[in-house]
GROMACS .gro file of C-alpha atoms in nm:
model
  416
    1MET     CA    1   2.085   6.429  -3.809
    2LYS     CA    2   2.393   6.233  -3.914
    3VAL     CA    3   2.725   6.394  -3.816
    4LEU     CA    4   3.077   6.317  -3.941
    5VAL     CA    5   3.367   6.443  -3.727
    6ILE     CA    6   3.712   6.468  -3.888
    7GLY     CA    7   4.017   6.405  -3.669
    8GLY     CA    8   4.151   6.158  -3.417
    9GLY     CA    9   4.255   6.337  -3.098
   10ALA     CA   10   4.109   6.416  -2.755
   11ARG     CA   11   3.937   6.727  -2.896
   12GLU     CA   12   3.751   6.506  -3.144
   13HIS     CA   13   3.671   6.253  -2.869
   14ALA     CA   14   3.523   6.539  -2.662
   15LEU     CA   15   3.320   6.656  -2.964
   16CYS     CA   16   3.201   6.302  -3.038
   17ARG     CA   17   3.111   6.243  -2.672
   18SER     CA   18   2.895   6.558  -2.666
   19LEU     CA   19   2.737   6.476  -3.002
   20SER     CA   20   2.663   6.119  -2.888
   21LEU     CA   21   2.463   6.263  -2.596
   22ASP     CA   22   2.258   6.487  -2.828
   23PRO     CA   23   1.913   6.332  -2.891
   24ASP     CA   24   1.901   6.490  -3.239
   25VAL     CA   25   2.207   6.292  -3.356
   26THR     CA   26   2.089   5.967  -3.516
   27GLY     CA   27   2.421   5.869  -3.676
   28LEU     CA   28   2.770   5.960  -3.554
   29TYR     CA   29   3.085   5.890  -3.754
   30CYS     CA   30   3.449   5.984  -3.705
   31ALA     CA   31   3.740   5.965  -3.947
   32PRO     CA   32   3.997   5.844  -3.871
   33GLY     CA   33   3.914   5.850  -3.496
   34ASN     CA   34   4.095   5.653  -3.226
   35ALA     CA   35   4.041   5.365  -2.982
   36GLY     CA   36   3.828   5.573  -2.744
   37ILE     CA   37   3.617   5.744  -3.010
   38ALA     CA   38   3.527   5.395  -3.142
   39GLU     CA   39   3.312   5.351  -2.830
   40VAL     CA   40   3.077   5.638  -2.924
   41ALA     CA   41   3.109   5.671  -3.303
   42GLU     CA   42   3.152   5.454  -3.611
   43LEU     CA   43   3.510   5.491  -3.741
   44HIS     CA   44   3.609   5.527  -4.105
   45PRO     CA   45   3.959   5.554  -4.255
   46VAL     CA   46   4.030   5.878  -4.440
   47ASP     CA   47   4.321   6.108  -4.519
   48ALA     CA   48   4.203   6.410  -4.316
   49LEU     CA   49   4.404   6.646  -4.541
   50ASP     CA   50   4.236   6.523  -4.860
   51GLY     CA   51   3.929   6.740  -4.912
   52ALA     CA   52   3.793   6.527  -5.198
   53ALA     CA   53   3.822   6.209  -4.988
   54VAL     CA   54   3.651   6.372  -4.689
   55ALA     CA   55   3.369   6.507  -4.908
   56ALA     CA   56   3.324   6.165  -5.074
   57LEU     CA   57   3.303   5.994  -4.734
   58ALA     CA   58   3.045   6.249  -4.615
   59GLN     CA   59   2.834   6.182  -4.925
   60GLU     CA   60   2.869   5.805  -4.883
   61LEU     CA   61   2.745   5.833  -4.522
   62SER     CA   62   2.465   6.079  -4.616
   63ALA     CA   63   2.603   6.315  -4.350
   64ASP     CA   64   2.391   6.619  -4.266
   65LEU     CA   65   2.688   6.796  -4.103
   66VAL     CA   66   3.066   6.760  -4.115
   67VAL     CA   67   3.274   6.895  -3.825
   68VAL     CA   68   3.644   6.944  -3.904
   69GLY     CA   69   3.843   6.921  -3.580
   70PRO     CA   70   4.217   6.985  -3.642
   71GLU     CA   71   4.384   7.293  -3.785
   72ALA     CA   72   4.585   7.131  -4.068
   73PRO     CA   73   4.278   7.010  -4.267
   74LEU     CA   74   4.114   7.352  -4.221
   75VAL     CA   75   4.418   7.537  -4.354
   76ALA     CA   76   4.433   7.282  -4.638
   77GLY     CA   77   4.078   7.380  -4.741
   78VAL     CA   78   3.897   7.058  -4.646
   79ALA     CA   79   3.589   7.251  -4.530
   80ASP     CA   80   3.572   7.418  -4.874
   81ALA     CA   81   3.562   7.078  -5.048
   82VAL     CA   82   3.283   6.953  -4.821
   83ARG     CA   83   3.073   7.266  -4.881
   84GLU     CA   84   3.131   7.240  -5.257
   85ALA     CA   85   2.978   6.890  -5.235
   86GLY     CA   86   2.664   7.054  -5.091
   87ILE     CA   87   2.708   6.937  -4.732
   88PRO     CA   88   2.698   7.181  -4.438
   89CYS     CA   89   3.041   7.199  -4.273
   90PHE     CA   90   3.147   7.345  -3.939
   91GLY     CA   91   3.490   7.497  -3.999
   92PRO     CA   92   3.626   7.803  -4.182
   93THR     CA   93   3.742   7.818  -4.542
   94GLY     CA   94   4.111   7.757  -4.610
   95GLU     CA   95   4.150   8.130  -4.672
   96ALA     CA   96   3.986   8.232  -4.344
   97ALA     CA   97   4.178   7.959  -4.154
   98GLN     CA   98   4.496   8.155  -4.235
   99LEU     CA   99   4.403   8.339  -3.915
  100GLU     CA  100   4.573   8.040  -3.752
  101GLY     CA  101   4.784   7.925  -4.046
  102SER     CA  102   4.983   8.249  -4.058
  103LYS     CA  103   5.071   8.460  -3.754
  104ALA     CA  104   5.157   8.748  -3.991
  105PHE     CA  105   4.810   8.732  -4.151
  106ALA     CA  106   4.650   8.731  -3.805
  107LYS     CA  107   4.848   9.040  -3.703
  108ASP     CA  108   4.737   9.217  -4.022
  109VAL     CA  109   4.371   9.133  -3.953
  110MET     CA  110   4.404   9.252  -3.593
  111ALA     CA  111   4.555   9.580  -3.712
  112GLY     CA  112   4.265   9.630  -3.953
  113ALA     CA  113   4.008   9.545  -3.684
  114GLY     CA  114   4.171   9.756  -3.412
  115VAL     CA  115   4.215   9.448  -3.191
  116PRO     CA  116   4.456   9.494  -2.897
  117THR     CA  117   4.762   9.268  -2.931
  118ALA     CA  118   5.137   9.263  -2.872
  119ARG     CA  119   5.361   9.486  -3.084
  120SER     CA  120   5.548   9.267  -3.329
  121TYR     CA  121   5.785   9.237  -3.625
  122VAL     CA  122   5.760   8.989  -3.912
  123CYS     CA  123   6.113   8.875  -3.999
  124THR     CA  124   6.260   8.676  -4.288
  125THR     CA  125   6.633   8.759  -4.263
  126ASP     CA  126   6.897   8.719  -3.991
  127ALA     CA  127   6.942   9.096  -3.977
  128GLU     CA  128   6.568   9.153  -3.922
  129ILE     CA  129   6.565   8.883  -3.651
  130ASP     CA  130   6.854   9.042  -3.461
  131GLU     CA  131   6.700   9.388  -3.490
  132ALA     CA  132   6.362   9.265  -3.355
  133LEU     CA  133   6.513   9.070  -3.065
  134ASP     CA  134   6.719   9.374  -2.973
  135ALA     CA  135   6.417   9.606  -2.994
  136PHE     CA  136   6.203   9.408  -2.748
  137GLY     CA  137   6.463   9.257  -2.516
  138ALA     CA  138   6.403   8.964  -2.280
  139PRO     CA  139   6.186   8.768  -2.231
  140TYR     CA  140   6.195   8.694  -2.605
  141VAL     CA  141   5.875   8.573  -2.777
  142VAL     CA  142   5.947   8.400  -3.108
  143LYS     CA  143   5.667   8.244  -3.316
  144ASP     CA  144   5.693   8.033  -3.629
  145ASP     CA  145   5.465   8.204  -3.881
  146GLY     CA  146   5.309   7.873  -3.992
  147LEU     CA  147   5.132   7.581  -3.825
  148ALA     CA  148   5.344   7.404  -3.565
  149ALA     CA  149   5.092   7.193  -3.368
  150GLY     CA  150   5.112   7.417  -3.062
  151LYS     CA  151   5.491   7.385  -3.042
  152GLY     CA  152   5.609   7.665  -3.272
  153VAL     CA  153   5.643   7.927  -2.999
  154VAL     CA  154   5.952   7.986  -2.786
  155VAL     CA  155   5.944   8.218  -2.484
  156THR     CA  156   6.291   8.249  -2.331
  157ASP     CA  157   6.539   8.481  -2.160
  158ASP     CA  158   6.821   8.315  -2.358
  159ILE     CA  159   6.890   8.520  -2.671
  160ASP     CA  160   7.083   8.233  -2.832
  161LYS     CA  161   6.780   8.001  -2.799
  162ALA     CA  162   6.551   8.273  -2.930
  163ARG     CA  163   6.779   8.342  -3.227
  164ALA     CA  164   6.820   7.969  -3.307
  165HIS     CA  165   6.443   7.913  -3.311
  166ALA     CA  166   6.386   8.223  -3.526
  167ARG     CA  167   6.649   8.119  -3.781
  168ALA     CA  168   6.499   7.769  -3.806
  169CYS     CA  169   6.172   7.922  -3.935
  170ASP     CA  170   6.114   8.041  -4.293
  171ARG     CA  171   5.922   8.340  -4.166
  172VAL     CA  172   5.895   8.436  -3.800
  173VAL     CA  173   5.695   8.676  -3.585
  174ILE     CA  174   5.889   8.830  -3.296
  175GLU     CA  175   5.680   9.023  -3.047
  176GLU     CA  176   5.680   9.192  -2.709
  177PHE     CA  177   5.623   8.974  -2.404
  178LEU     CA  178   5.274   9.002  -2.253
  179ASP     CA  179   5.257   8.978  -1.875
  180GLY     CA  180   4.960   8.845  -1.678
  181PRO     CA  181   4.749   8.527  -1.670
  182GLU     CA  182   4.629   8.367  -1.993
  183VAL     CA  183   4.270   8.287  -2.087
  184SER     CA  184   4.126   8.086  -2.376
  185LEU     CA  185   3.791   8.205  -2.507
  186PHE     CA  186   3.614   8.018  -2.787
  187ALA     CA  187   3.336   8.164  -2.997
  188ILE     CA  188   3.110   7.993  -3.249
  189THR     CA  189   3.033   8.214  -3.548
  190ASP     CA  190   2.857   8.193  -3.883
  191GLY     CA  191   3.055   8.488  -4.018
  192VAL     CA  192   2.812   8.750  -3.884
  193THR     CA  193   2.672   8.644  -3.547
  194VAL     CA  194   2.922   8.556  -3.274
  195LEU     CA  195   2.830   8.327  -2.984
  196PRO     CA  196   3.093   8.314  -2.707
  197LEU     CA  197   3.150   7.998  -2.503
  198THR     CA  198   3.269   7.988  -2.141
  199PRO     CA  199   3.633   8.086  -2.070
  200ALA     CA  200   3.896   7.826  -1.982
  201GLN     CA  201   4.265   7.823  -1.894
  202ASP     CA  202   4.518   7.573  -2.023
  203PHE     CA  203   4.871   7.483  -1.916
  204LYS     CA  204   5.127   7.488  -2.196
  205ARG     CA  205   5.449   7.394  -2.015
  206ALA     CA  206   5.537   7.026  -1.973
  207LEU     CA  207   5.625   7.038  -1.603
  208ASP     CA  208   5.472   7.158  -1.275
  209ASN     CA  209   5.504   7.527  -1.186
  210ASP     CA  210   5.501   7.614  -1.559
  211GLU     CA  211   5.852   7.482  -1.612
  212GLY     CA  212   5.993   7.278  -1.899
  213PRO     CA  213   5.931   7.309  -2.275
  214ASN     CA  214   5.613   7.430  -2.445
  215THR     CA  215   5.367   7.155  -2.538
  216GLY     CA  216   5.031   7.131  -2.710
  217GLY     CA  217   4.875   7.163  -2.361
  218MET     CA  218   4.899   6.950  -2.045
  219GLY     CA  219   4.561   7.025  -1.887
  220ALA     CA  220   4.285   7.284  -1.849
  221TYR     CA  221   4.002   7.399  -1.626
  222SER     CA  222   3.680   7.601  -1.635
  223PRO     CA  223   3.531   7.827  -1.499
  224LEU     CA  224   3.790   8.086  -1.396
  225PRO     CA  225   3.694   8.209  -1.047
  226TRP     CA  226   3.956   8.485  -1.060
  227ALA     CA  227   3.844   8.636  -1.393
  228ASP     CA  228   3.642   8.959  -1.415
  229PRO     CA  229   3.273   8.870  -1.470
  230LYS     CA  230   3.268   9.127  -1.753
  231LEU     CA  231   3.560   8.959  -1.935
  232VAL     CA  232   3.350   8.776  -2.197
  233ASP     CA  233   3.151   9.091  -2.284
  234GLU     CA  234   3.473   9.291  -2.313
  235VAL     CA  235   3.642   9.034  -2.538
  236MET     CA  236   3.330   9.009  -2.752
  237ALA     CA  237   3.326   9.388  -2.803
  238THR     CA  238   3.701   9.446  -2.853
  239VAL     CA  239   3.826   9.120  -3.009
  240LEU     CA  240   3.580   8.860  -3.137
  241GLN     CA  241   3.311   9.066  -3.314
  242PRO     CA  242   3.561   9.315  -3.468
  243THR     CA  243   3.773   9.025  -3.603
  244VAL     CA  244   3.473   8.849  -3.759
  245ASP     CA  245   3.354   9.182  -3.906
  246GLU     CA  246   3.700   9.258  -4.048
  247LEU     CA  247   3.733   8.918  -4.215
  248ARG     CA  248   3.389   8.959  -4.372
  249ARG     CA  249   3.485   9.310  -4.491
  250ARG     CA  250   3.793   9.159  -4.659
  251GLY     CA  251   3.578   8.907  -4.846
  252THR     CA  252   3.702   8.611  -4.639
  253PRO     CA  253   3.415   8.551  -4.396
  254PHE     CA  254   3.505   8.327  -4.103
  255ALA     CA  255   3.242   8.066  -4.007
  256GLY     CA  256   3.332   7.804  -3.749
  257LEU     CA  257   3.516   7.816  -3.418
  258LEU     CA  258   3.720   8.128  -3.349
  259TYR     CA  259   3.960   8.074  -3.058
  260ALA     CA  260   4.119   8.376  -2.892
  261GLY     CA  261   4.424   8.313  -2.674
  262LEU     CA  262   4.434   8.614  -2.441
  263ALA     CA  263   4.672   8.768  -2.189
  264ILE     CA  264   4.511   8.970  -1.909
  265THR     CA  265   4.792   9.226  -1.882
  266SER     CA  266   4.845   9.526  -1.655
  267ARG     CA  267   4.737   9.738  -1.956
  268GLY     CA  268   4.422   9.536  -2.030
  269VAL     CA  269   4.327   9.236  -2.246
  270ARG     CA  270   4.566   9.155  -2.533
  271VAL     CA  271   4.537   8.882  -2.798
  272ILE     CA  272   4.830   8.639  -2.796
  273GLU     CA  273   4.705   8.433  -3.090
  274PHE     CA  274   4.399   8.320  -3.282
  275ASN     CA  275   4.315   7.961  -3.368
  276ALA     CA  276   4.059   7.851  -3.625
  277ARG     CA  277   3.926   7.548  -3.437
  278PHE     CA  278   3.839   7.411  -3.094
  279GLY     CA  279   4.151   7.422  -2.874
  280ASP     CA  280   4.291   7.109  -2.713
  281PRO     CA  281   4.276   7.056  -2.409
  282GLU     CA  282   4.033   7.344  -2.337
  283THR     CA  283   3.755   7.183  -2.545
  284GLN     CA  284   3.751   6.893  -2.301
  285VAL     CA  285   3.646   7.117  -2.008
  286VAL     CA  286   3.430   7.363  -2.204
  287LEU     CA  287   3.213   7.086  -2.354
  288ALA     CA  288   3.195   6.910  -2.015
  289ARG     CA  289   3.007   7.219  -1.889
  290LEU     CA  290   2.785   7.284  -2.195
  291GLN     CA  291   2.422   7.188  -2.134
  292THR     CA  292   2.280   7.299  -2.471
  293PRO     CA  293   2.282   7.009  -2.723
  294LEU     CA  294   2.584   7.064  -2.949
  295ALA     CA  295   2.477   6.948  -3.296
  296GLY     CA  296   2.213   7.216  -3.354
  297VAL     CA  297   2.453   7.496  -3.255
  298LEU     CA  298   2.720   7.374  -3.499
  299LEU     CA  299   2.463   7.326  -3.776
  300ASN     CA  300   2.330   7.682  -3.726
  301ALA     CA  301   2.687   7.813  -3.760
  302ALA     CA  302   2.742   7.606  -4.076
  303ASN     CA  303   2.411   7.722  -4.227
  304GLY     CA  304   2.446   8.092  -4.143
  305THR     CA  305   2.148   8.086  -3.906
  306LEU     CA  306   2.325   8.143  -3.574
  307ASP     CA  307   2.104   8.448  -3.510
  308THR     CA  308   1.817   8.201  -3.445
  309GLN     CA  309   2.017   8.010  -3.182
  310PRO     CA  310   1.884   8.053  -2.824
  311LEU     CA  311   2.138   8.152  -2.557
  312LEU     CA  312   2.366   7.868  -2.456
  313ARG     CA  313   2.301   7.699  -2.121
  314TRP     CA  314   2.590   7.604  -1.893
  315ARG     CA  315   2.621   7.371  -1.595
  316GLU     CA  316   2.729   7.536  -1.273
  317ASP     CA  317   2.972   7.245  -1.221
  318ALA     CA  318   3.343   7.306  -1.266
  319ALA     CA  319   3.554   7.088  -1.497
  320VAL     CA  320   3.922   6.989  -1.494
  321THR     CA  321   4.118   6.786  -1.750
  322VAL     CA  322   4.464   6.636  -1.693
  323VAL     CA  323   4.669   6.519  -1.991
  324VAL     CA  324   4.859   6.192  -1.958
  325ALA     CA  325   5.151   6.210  -2.201
  326SER     CA  326   5.390   5.945  -2.324
  327HIS     CA  327   5.754   5.902  -2.231
  328ASN     CA  328   5.977   6.182  -2.370
  329TYR     CA  329   5.691   6.414  -2.479
  330PRO     CA  330   5.713   6.683  -2.625
  331ASP     CA  331   6.033   6.560  -2.791
  332THR     CA  332   6.012   6.231  -2.985
  333PRO     CA  333   5.750   6.043  -2.782
  334ARG     CA  334   5.759   5.669  -2.730
  335THR     CA  335   5.456   5.485  -2.866
  336GLY     CA  336   5.320   5.130  -2.856
  337ASP     CA  337   5.301   5.104  -2.474
  338VAL     CA  338   4.996   4.923  -2.333
  339ILE     CA  339   4.745   5.142  -2.143
  340GLU     CA  340   4.580   4.977  -1.842
  341GLY     CA  341   4.318   5.100  -1.594
  342LEU     CA  342   4.066   5.244  -1.843
  343ASP     CA  343   3.799   4.992  -1.740
  344GLU     CA  344   3.860   5.077  -1.374
  345VAL     CA  345   3.794   5.447  -1.437
  346ALA     CA  346   3.476   5.362  -1.629
  347ALA     CA  347   3.356   5.132  -1.350
  348GLN     CA  348   3.450   5.340  -1.048
  349ASP     CA  349   3.461   5.708  -1.149
  350ALA     CA  350   3.193   5.756  -1.415
  351PRO     CA  351   3.000   5.972  -1.478
  352ASP     CA  352   3.190   6.230  -1.270
  353ALA     CA  353   3.523   6.142  -1.436
  354TYR     CA  354   3.595   5.988  -1.774
  355VAL     CA  355   3.886   5.936  -2.013
  356LEU     CA  356   3.907   6.105  -2.353
  357HIS     CA  357   4.156   5.941  -2.588
  358ALA     CA  358   4.412   6.152  -2.776
  359GLY     CA  359   4.695   5.936  -2.912
  360THR     CA  360   4.568   5.577  -2.884
  361ARG     CA  361   4.500   5.277  -3.108
  362ARG     CA  362   4.376   4.921  -3.070
  363ASP     CA  363   4.633   4.641  -3.081
  364GLY     CA  364   4.434   4.318  -3.054
  365ASP     CA  365   4.250   4.333  -2.723
  366ALA     CA  366   4.481   4.603  -2.585
  367VAL     CA  367   4.473   4.982  -2.617
  368VAL     CA  368   4.822   5.120  -2.676
  369SER     CA  369   4.978   5.466  -2.695
  370ALA     CA  370   5.006   5.614  -3.043
  371GLY     CA  371   5.116   5.974  -2.988
  372GLY     CA  372   5.267   6.230  -2.752
  373ARG     CA  373   4.954   6.328  -2.564
  374VAL     CA  374   4.782   5.997  -2.499
  375LEU     CA  375   4.478   6.066  -2.277
  376SER     CA  376   4.279   6.358  -2.135
  377VAL     CA  377   4.134   6.255  -1.800
  378THR     CA  378   3.835   6.484  -1.745
  379ALA     CA  379   3.618   6.533  -1.437
  380THR     CA  380   3.339   6.759  -1.316
  381GLY     CA  381   3.246   6.863  -0.962
  382LYS     CA  382   3.055   7.124  -0.765
  383ASP     CA  383   3.372   7.338  -0.764
  384LEU     CA  384   3.727   7.322  -0.900
  385ALA     CA  385   3.859   7.151  -0.588
  386GLU     CA  386   3.614   6.861  -0.626
  387ALA     CA  387   3.662   6.836  -1.004
  388ARG     CA  388   4.039   6.836  -0.953
  389GLU     CA  389   4.025   6.566  -0.685
  390ARG     CA  390   3.810   6.345  -0.909
  391ALA     CA  391   4.036   6.396  -1.212
  392TYR     CA  392   4.353   6.302  -1.024
  393ARG     CA  393   4.183   6.004  -0.858
  394ALA     CA  394   4.105   5.873  -1.209
  395VAL     CA  395   4.458   5.953  -1.333
  396ALA     CA  396   4.598   5.740  -1.050
  397ARG     CA  397   4.412   5.435  -1.185
  398ILE     CA  398   4.578   5.459  -1.526
  399ARG     CA  399   4.897   5.265  -1.591
  400LEU     CA  400   5.114   5.357  -1.890
  401ASP     CA  401   5.483   5.279  -1.876
  402GLY     CA  402   5.700   5.594  -1.867
  403SER     CA  403   5.399   5.827  -1.880
  404GLN     CA  404   5.402   6.178  -1.737
  405HIS     CA  405   5.144   6.430  -1.623
  406ARG     CA  406   5.139   6.758  -1.436
  407THR     CA  407   5.020   6.744  -1.073
  408ASP     CA  408   4.924   7.112  -1.044
  409ILE     CA  409   4.645   7.157  -1.303
  410ALA     CA  410   4.393   7.409  -1.157
  411ALA     CA  411   4.569   7.390  -0.817
  412LYS     CA  412   4.607   7.766  -0.773
  413ALA     CA  413   4.255   7.844  -0.894
  414ALA     CA  414   4.110   7.576  -0.665
  415GLY     CA  415   4.302   7.713  -0.367
  416ALA     CA  416   4.496   7.385  -0.331
   0.00000   0.00000   0.00000
C-alpha cells in the first residue's frame, strides 16, 4: 500500500521509520516532513492545517492510507476532509479530537463514562479562578483549555504564577494535584474495538531531577519495570474502552490513536489528560519495540476492521529516547545552528541506536536546527540500562551549538 504521513516532527519520523520497514508499504510519503524523514520517505510541501490541500495531495499520490500525526490538523478536521475524498485516514474526526482540543470537553466525556480523574473546575472569570485555586490549594494545577503544544499546563506552589497563567487563558481548567508516577498508554481504536499498546513514561520538565519549566517532553522509555503487570488490563477496563464507548454513544465516534496520560496515585489510577494522537516522545520508544508491521494495524483502525487484527507482538528489548533541544528551549529557541555527528551515529551505533529528527531542515549540504526539540536519539537494548547506555553514547557524538538534554532519562527505572 501507499501511505502518506502528515507532519514534520520526531513522532512522524518514528512513524515513517516503522512504515518504511513494513514489507506491505510500497510507497511512503510525508508532508511536509523534515531533513531526517527525507531519508525514508518522499517529501511533499503542504499546509498541514488545510484539509482540502491534504486530501488533494493524497489523491495525487494515489495514497491508500493517510496518517495524520500532530494534534492541530486533527482538531482542524483534516482527517474529515481526507475521508470525504474517499481515502482511509488514521486519525479522529475534528469533533472527536476535541478530547484533546478542549480539556473541559474531555472532563465532560470522562464524567459521562465514569472514568477516574482529578476533581476540577472550568473557569472563565477572575473570581472563578481565585475560588478554584483556593478550593484545591497547593500544588496548583492550571491547564489552558485549548491546544498548547504540550506547554499549556502549569504545576506550581506559587499562587501568583498559577493565577497569572490562569488569567492568560480564555478558558482554564483548574484541578486537584495527582500524586504518584505518571504513565502514558496509547491505544489504537476504530471507534468500537480498542487495542492497547505497551506503556511508556516520558519526562516533561526541561532539567534533570524533574526541575525547570514544562516542555513537550525531553525523553521517554519503555517498558516500565516498576508498573503493575495488570496495569494495561485495568486501564483498558476503566479508562480506554469506557471513553471510546461514551464517544460513540454521543454520536462522535473516536477512531485513531487515543492517548491516556495517567497518574498512578495512592487512590488508584487517575487520568491526567487525553490526547488524540501518538504522543511525542513516547511514540519513539513504543514503536521501537513493536514487532507487528504497522501499516496494516493503522489501516484496520481506519477501515473499522480492528476486530480482525491479530494480537500485537512486542520485542522483549527495552527502548530509551533522549531529546536534544536547542538553546533556550522551551522559551524562544534558537534555530539555524548546524548539526554535526549524525553520520557518526549512523556508522557506529546503528542499528541499536539511531537519530529521529524533530526540528531540522536542510541548508545546502548541512542539516540545521529548525525548532525547539531538534532530535530524538533512540536506542534499544536487552534491558533499560543497556538501552540507556547506547542512547547516551549516541547523544555524545552529536554536536549542536548551545544544545541541551537531560542526563537522567530512565536512570531511576534502570537502577542507575
